PDB file of N, CA and C in Angstrom:
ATOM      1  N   UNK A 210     124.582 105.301 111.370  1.00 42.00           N
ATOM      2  CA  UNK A 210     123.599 104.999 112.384  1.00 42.00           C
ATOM      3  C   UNK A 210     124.288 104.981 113.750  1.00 42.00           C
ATOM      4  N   UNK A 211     123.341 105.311 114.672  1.00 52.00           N
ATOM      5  CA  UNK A 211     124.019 105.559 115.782  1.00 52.00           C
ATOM      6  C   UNK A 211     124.677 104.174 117.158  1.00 52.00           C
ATOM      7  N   UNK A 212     123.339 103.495 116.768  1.00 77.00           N
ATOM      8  CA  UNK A 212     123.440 102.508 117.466  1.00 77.00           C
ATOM      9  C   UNK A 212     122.503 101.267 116.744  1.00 77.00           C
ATOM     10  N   UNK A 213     122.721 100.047 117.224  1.00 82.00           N
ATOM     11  CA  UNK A 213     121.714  99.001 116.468  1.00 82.00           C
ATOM     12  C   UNK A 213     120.434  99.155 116.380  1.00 82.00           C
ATOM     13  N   UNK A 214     119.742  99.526 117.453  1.00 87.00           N
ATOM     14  CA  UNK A 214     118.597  99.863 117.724  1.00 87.00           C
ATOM     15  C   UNK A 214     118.119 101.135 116.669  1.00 87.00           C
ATOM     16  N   UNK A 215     118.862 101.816 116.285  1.00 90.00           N
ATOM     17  CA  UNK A 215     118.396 102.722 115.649  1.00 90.00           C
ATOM     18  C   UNK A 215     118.677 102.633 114.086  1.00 90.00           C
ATOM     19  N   UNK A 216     119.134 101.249 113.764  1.00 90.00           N
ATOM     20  CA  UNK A 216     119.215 100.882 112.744  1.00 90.00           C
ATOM     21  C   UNK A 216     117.956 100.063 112.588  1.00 90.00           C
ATOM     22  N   UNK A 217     117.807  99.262 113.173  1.00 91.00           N
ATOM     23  CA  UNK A 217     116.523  98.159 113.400  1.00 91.00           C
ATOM     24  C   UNK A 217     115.150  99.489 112.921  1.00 91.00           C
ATOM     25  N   UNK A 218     115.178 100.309 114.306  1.00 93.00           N
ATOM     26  CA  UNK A 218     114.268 101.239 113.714  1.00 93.00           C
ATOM     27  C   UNK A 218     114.017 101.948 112.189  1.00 93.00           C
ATOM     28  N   UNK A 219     115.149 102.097 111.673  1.00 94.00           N
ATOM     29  CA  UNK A 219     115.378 102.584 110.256  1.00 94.00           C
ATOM     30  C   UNK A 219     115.015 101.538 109.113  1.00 94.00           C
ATOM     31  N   UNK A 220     115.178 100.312 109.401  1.00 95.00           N
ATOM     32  CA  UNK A 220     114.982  99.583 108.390  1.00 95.00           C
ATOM     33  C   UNK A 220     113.523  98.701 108.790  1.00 95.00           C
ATOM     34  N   UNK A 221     113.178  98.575 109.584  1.00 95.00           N
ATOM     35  CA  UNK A 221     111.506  98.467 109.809  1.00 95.00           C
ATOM     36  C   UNK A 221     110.948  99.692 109.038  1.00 95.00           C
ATOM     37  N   UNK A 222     111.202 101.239 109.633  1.00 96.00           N
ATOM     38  CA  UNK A 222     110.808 102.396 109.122  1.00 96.00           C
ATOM     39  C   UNK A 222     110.416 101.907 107.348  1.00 96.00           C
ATOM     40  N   UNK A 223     111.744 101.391 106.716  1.00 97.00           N
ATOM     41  CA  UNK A 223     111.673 101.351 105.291  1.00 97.00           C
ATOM     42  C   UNK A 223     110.830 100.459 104.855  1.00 97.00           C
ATOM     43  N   UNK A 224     110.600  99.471 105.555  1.00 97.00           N
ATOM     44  CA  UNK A 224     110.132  98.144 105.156  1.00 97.00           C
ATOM     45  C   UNK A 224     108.261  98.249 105.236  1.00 97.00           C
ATOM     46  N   UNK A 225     108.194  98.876 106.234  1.00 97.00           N
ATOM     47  CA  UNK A 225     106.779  99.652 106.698  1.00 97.00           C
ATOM     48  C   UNK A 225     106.082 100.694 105.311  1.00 97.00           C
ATOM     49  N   UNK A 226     107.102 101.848 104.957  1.00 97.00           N
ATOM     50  CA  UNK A 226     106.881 102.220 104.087  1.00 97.00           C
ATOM     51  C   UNK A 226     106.656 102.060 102.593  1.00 97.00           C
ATOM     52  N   UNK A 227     107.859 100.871 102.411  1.00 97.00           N
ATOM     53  CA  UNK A 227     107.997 100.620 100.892  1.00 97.00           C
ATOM     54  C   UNK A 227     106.785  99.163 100.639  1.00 97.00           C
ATOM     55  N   UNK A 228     106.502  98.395 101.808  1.00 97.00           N
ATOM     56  CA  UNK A 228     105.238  97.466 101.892  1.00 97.00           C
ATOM     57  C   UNK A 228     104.160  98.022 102.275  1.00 97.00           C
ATOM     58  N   UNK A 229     103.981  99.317 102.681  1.00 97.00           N
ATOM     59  CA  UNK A 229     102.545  99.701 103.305  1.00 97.00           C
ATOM     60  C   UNK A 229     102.036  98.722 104.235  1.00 97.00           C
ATOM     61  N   UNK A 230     102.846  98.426 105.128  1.00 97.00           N
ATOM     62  CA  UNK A 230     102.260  97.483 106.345  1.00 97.00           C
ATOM     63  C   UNK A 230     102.662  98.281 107.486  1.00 97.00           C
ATOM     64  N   UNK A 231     101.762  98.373 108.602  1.00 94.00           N
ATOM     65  CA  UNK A 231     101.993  99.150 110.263  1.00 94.00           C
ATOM     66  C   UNK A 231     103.475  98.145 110.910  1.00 94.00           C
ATOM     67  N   UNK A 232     104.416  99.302 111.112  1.00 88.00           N
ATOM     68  CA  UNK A 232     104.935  98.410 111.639  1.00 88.00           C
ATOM     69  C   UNK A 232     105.081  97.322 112.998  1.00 88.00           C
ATOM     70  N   UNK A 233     103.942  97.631 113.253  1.00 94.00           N
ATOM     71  CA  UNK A 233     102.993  96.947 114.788  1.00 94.00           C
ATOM     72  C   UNK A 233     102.664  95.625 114.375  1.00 94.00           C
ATOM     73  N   UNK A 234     102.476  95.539 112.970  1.00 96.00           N
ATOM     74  CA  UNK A 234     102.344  94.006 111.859  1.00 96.00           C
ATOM     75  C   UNK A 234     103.280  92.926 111.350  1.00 96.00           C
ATOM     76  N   UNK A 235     104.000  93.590 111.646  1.00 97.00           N
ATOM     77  CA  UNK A 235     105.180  92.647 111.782  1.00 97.00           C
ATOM     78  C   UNK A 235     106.765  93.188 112.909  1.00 97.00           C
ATOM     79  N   UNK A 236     107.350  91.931 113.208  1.00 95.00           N
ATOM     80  CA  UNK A 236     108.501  91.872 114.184  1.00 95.00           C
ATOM     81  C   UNK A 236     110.033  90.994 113.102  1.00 95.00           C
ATOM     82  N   UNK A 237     110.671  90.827 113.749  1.00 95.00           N
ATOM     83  CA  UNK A 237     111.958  90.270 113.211  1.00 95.00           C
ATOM     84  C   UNK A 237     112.093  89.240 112.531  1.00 95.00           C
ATOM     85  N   UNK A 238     111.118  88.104 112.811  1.00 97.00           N
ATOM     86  CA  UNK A 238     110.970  87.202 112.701  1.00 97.00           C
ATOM     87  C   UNK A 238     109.610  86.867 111.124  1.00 97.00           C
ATOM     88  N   UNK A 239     109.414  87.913 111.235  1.00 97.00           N
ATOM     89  CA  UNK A 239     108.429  87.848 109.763  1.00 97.00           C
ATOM     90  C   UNK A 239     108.741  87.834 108.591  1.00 97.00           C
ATOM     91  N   UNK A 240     108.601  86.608 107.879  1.00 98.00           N
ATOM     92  CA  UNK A 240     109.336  86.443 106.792  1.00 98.00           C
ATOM     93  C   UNK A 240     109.047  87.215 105.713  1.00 98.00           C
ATOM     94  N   UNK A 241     109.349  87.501 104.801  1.00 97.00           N
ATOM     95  CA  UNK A 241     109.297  88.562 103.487  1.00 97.00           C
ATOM     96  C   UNK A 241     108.061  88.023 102.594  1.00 97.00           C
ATOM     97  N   UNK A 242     107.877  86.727 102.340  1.00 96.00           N
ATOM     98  CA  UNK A 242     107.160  86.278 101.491  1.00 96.00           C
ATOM     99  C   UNK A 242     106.010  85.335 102.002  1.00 96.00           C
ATOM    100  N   UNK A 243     106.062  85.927 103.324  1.00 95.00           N
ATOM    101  CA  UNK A 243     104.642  85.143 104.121  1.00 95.00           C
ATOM    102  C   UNK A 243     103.721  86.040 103.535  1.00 95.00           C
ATOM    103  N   UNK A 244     102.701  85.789 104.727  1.00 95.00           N
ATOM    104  CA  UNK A 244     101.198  86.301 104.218  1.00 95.00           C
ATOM    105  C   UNK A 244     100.799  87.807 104.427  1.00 95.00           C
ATOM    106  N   UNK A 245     101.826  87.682 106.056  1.00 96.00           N
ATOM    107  CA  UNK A 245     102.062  89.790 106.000  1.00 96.00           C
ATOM    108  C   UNK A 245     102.224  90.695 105.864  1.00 96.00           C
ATOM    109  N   UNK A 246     103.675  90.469 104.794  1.00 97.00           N
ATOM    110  CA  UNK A 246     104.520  91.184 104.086  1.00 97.00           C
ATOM    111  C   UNK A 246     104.221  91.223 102.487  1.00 97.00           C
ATOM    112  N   UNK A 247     104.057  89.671 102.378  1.00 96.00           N
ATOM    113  CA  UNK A 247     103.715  89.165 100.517  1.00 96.00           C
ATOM    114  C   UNK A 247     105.135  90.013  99.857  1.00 96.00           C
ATOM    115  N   UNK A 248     106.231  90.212  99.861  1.00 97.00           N
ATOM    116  CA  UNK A 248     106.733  91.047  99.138  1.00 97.00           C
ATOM    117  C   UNK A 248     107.917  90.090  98.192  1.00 97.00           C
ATOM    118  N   UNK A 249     107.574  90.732  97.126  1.00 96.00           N
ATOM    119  CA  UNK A 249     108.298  89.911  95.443  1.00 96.00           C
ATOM    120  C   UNK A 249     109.552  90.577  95.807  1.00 96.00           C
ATOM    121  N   UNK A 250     110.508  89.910  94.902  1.00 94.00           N
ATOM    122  CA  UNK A 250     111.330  90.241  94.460  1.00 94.00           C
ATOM    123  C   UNK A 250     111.744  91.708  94.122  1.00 94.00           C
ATOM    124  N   UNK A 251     110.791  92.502  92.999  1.00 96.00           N
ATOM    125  CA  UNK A 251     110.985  93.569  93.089  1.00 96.00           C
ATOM    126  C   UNK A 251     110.884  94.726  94.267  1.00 96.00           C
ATOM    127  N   UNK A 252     109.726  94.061  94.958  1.00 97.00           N
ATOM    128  CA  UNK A 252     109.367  95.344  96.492  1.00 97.00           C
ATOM    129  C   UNK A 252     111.080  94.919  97.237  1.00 97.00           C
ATOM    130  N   UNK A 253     111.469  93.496  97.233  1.00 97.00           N
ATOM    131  CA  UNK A 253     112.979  93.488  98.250  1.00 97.00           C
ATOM    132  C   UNK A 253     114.225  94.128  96.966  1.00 97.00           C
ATOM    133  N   UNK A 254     113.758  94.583  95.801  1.00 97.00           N
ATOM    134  CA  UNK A 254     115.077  95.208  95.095  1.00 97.00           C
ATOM    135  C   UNK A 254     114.980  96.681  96.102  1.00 97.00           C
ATOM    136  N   UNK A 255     113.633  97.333  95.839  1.00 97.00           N
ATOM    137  CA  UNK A 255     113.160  99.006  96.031  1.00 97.00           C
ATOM    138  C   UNK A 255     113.518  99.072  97.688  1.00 97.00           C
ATOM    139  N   UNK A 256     113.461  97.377  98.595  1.00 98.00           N
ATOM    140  CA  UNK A 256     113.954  98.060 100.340  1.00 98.00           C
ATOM    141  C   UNK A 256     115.532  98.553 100.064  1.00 98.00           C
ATOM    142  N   UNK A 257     116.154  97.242  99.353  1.00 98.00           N
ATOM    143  CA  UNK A 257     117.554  97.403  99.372  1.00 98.00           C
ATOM    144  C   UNK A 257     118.146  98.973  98.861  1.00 98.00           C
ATOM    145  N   UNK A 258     117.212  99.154  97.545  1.00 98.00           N
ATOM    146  CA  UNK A 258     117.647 100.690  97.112  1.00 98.00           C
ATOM    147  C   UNK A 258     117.382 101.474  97.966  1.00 98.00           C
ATOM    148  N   UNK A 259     116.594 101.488  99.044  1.00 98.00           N
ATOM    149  CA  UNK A 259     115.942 102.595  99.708  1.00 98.00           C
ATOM    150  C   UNK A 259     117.301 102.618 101.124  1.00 98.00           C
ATOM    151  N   UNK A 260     117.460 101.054 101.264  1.00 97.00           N
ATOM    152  CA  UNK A 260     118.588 101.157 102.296  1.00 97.00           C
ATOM    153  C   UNK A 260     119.901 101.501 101.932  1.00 97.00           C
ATOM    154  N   UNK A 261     120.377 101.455 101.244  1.00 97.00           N
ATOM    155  CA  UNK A 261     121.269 101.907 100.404  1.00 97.00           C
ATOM    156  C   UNK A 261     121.361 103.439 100.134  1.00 97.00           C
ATOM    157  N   UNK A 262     120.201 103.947 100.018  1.00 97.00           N
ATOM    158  CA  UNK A 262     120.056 105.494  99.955  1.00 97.00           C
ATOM    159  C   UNK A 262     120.335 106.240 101.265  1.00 97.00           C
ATOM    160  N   UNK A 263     119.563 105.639 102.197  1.00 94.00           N
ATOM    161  CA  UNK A 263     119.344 105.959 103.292  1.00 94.00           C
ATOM    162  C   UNK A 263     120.640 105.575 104.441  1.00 94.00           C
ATOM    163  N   UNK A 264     120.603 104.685 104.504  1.00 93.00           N
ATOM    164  CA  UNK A 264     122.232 103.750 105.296  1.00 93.00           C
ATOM    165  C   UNK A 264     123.234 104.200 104.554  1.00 93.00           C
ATOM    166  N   UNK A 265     123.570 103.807 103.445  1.00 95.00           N
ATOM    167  CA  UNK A 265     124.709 103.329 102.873  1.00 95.00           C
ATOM    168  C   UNK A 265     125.218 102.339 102.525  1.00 95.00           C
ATOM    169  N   UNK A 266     123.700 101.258 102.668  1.00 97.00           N
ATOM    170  CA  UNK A 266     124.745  99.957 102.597  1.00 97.00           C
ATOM    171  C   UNK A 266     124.417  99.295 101.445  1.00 97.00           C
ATOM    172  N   UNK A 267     125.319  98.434 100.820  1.00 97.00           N
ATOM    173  CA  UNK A 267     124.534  98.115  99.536  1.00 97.00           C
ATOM    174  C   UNK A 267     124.369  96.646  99.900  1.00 97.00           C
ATOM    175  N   UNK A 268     123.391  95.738  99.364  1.00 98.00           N
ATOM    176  CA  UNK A 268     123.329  94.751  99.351  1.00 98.00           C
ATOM    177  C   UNK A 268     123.139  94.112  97.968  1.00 98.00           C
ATOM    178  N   UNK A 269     124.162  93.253  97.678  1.00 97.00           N
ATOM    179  CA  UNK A 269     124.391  92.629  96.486  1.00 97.00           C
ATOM    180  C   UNK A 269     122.850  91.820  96.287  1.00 97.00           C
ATOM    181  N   UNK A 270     122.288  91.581  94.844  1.00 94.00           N
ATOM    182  CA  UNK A 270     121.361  90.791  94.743  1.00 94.00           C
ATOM    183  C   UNK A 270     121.880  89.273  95.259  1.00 94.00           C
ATOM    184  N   UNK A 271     122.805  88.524  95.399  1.00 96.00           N
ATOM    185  CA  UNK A 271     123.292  86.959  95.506  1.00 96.00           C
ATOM    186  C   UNK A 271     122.889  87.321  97.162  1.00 96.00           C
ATOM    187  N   UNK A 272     123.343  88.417  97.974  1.00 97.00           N
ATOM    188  CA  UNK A 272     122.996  88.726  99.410  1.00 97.00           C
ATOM    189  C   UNK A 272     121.500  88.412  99.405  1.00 97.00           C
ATOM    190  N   UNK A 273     120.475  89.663  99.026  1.00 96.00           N
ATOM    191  CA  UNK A 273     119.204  89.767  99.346  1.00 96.00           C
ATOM    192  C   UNK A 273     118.310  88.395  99.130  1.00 96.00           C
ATOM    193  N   UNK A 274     118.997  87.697  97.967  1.00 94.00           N
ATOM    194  CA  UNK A 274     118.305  86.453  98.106  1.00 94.00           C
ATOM    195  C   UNK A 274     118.053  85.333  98.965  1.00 94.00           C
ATOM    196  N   UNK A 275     119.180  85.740  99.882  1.00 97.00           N
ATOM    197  CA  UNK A 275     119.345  84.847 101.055  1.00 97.00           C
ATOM    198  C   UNK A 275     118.651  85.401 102.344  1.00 97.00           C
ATOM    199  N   UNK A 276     118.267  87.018 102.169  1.00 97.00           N
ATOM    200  CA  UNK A 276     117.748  87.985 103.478  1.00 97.00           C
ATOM    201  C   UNK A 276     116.284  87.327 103.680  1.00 97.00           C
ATOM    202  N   UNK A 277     115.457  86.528 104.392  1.00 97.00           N
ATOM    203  CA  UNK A 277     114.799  85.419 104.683  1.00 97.00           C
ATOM    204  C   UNK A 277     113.189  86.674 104.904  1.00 97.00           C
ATOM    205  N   UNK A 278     114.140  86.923 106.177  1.00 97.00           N
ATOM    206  CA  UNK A 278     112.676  87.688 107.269  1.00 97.00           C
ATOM    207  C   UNK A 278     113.898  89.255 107.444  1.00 97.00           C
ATOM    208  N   UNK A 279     112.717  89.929 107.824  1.00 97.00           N
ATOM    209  CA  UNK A 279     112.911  91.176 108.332  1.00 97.00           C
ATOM    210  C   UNK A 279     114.363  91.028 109.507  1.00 97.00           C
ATOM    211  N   UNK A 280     114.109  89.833 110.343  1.00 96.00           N
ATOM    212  CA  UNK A 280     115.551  90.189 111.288  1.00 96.00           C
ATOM    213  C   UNK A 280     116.554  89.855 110.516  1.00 96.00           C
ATOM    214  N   UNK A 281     116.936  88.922 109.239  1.00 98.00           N
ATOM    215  CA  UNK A 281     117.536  89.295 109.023  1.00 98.00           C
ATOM    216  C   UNK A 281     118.233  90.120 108.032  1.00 98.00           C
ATOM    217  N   UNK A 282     117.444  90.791 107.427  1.00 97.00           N
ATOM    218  CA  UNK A 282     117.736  91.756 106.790  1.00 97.00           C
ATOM    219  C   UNK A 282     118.428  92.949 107.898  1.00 97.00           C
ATOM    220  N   UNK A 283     117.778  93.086 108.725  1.00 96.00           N
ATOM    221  CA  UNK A 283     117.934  94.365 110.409  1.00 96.00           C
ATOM    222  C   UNK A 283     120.008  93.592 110.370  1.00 96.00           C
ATOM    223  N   UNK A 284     120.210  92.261 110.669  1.00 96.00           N
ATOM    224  CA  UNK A 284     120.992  91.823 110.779  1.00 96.00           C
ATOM    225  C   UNK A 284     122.191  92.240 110.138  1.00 96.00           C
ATOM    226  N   UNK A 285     121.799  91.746 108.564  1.00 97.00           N
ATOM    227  CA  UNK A 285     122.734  92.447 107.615  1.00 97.00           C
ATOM    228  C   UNK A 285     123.151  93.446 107.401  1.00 97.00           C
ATOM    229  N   UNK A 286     122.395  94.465 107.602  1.00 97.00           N
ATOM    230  CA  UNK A 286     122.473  95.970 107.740  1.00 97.00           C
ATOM    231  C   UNK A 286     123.388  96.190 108.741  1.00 97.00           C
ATOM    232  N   UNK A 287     123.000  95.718 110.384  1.00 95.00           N
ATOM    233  CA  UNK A 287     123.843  96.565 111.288  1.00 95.00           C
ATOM    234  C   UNK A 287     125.429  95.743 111.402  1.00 95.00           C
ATOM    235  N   UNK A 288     125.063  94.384 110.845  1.00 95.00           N
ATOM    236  CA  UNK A 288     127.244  94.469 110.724  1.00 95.00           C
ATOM    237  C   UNK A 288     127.749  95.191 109.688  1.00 95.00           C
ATOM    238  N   UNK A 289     127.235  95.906 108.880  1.00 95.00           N
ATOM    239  CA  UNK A 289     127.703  96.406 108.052  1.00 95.00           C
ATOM    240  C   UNK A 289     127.753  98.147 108.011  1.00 95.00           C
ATOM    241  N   UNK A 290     127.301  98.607 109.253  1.00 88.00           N
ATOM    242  CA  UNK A 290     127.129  99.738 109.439  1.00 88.00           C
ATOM    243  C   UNK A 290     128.109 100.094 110.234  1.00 88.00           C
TER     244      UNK A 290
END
């Protein structure tokens, strides 16, 4: 990735897609298992695989359990990029 910003963009991109939510519907701060997102366990295995495909980055399950809201998932991703 080129820059943070264009990581942020990439992993909203995924998160948009693999939840079928606009990403105009949620911001950084939206948690995974609120009312906007609703997303289980399995929809946050299929972001991580998808980021992982896409990035490169892997995120251990003991990680993702702790990835709260969307920023910080964006978070985790770009120190690791």
């Amino acid at each position: 990735m080129a820059d943070s910003q264009d990581t942020t963009d990439h992993i909203e991109g995924i998160v948009e897609e693999r939840l079928r939510v606009d990403s105009g519907d949620f911001d950084a701060e939206t948690p995974f298992d609120g009312e906007t997102l609703d997303a289980d366990s399995l929809d946050l295995v299929e972001i991580a695989e998808a980021i992982e495909a896409d990035v490169g980055v892997h995120i251990p399950d003991e990680d993702l359990e702790e990835l709260e809201t969307v920023g910080d998932l964006t978070a985790y991703v770009t120190e690791r990029t």
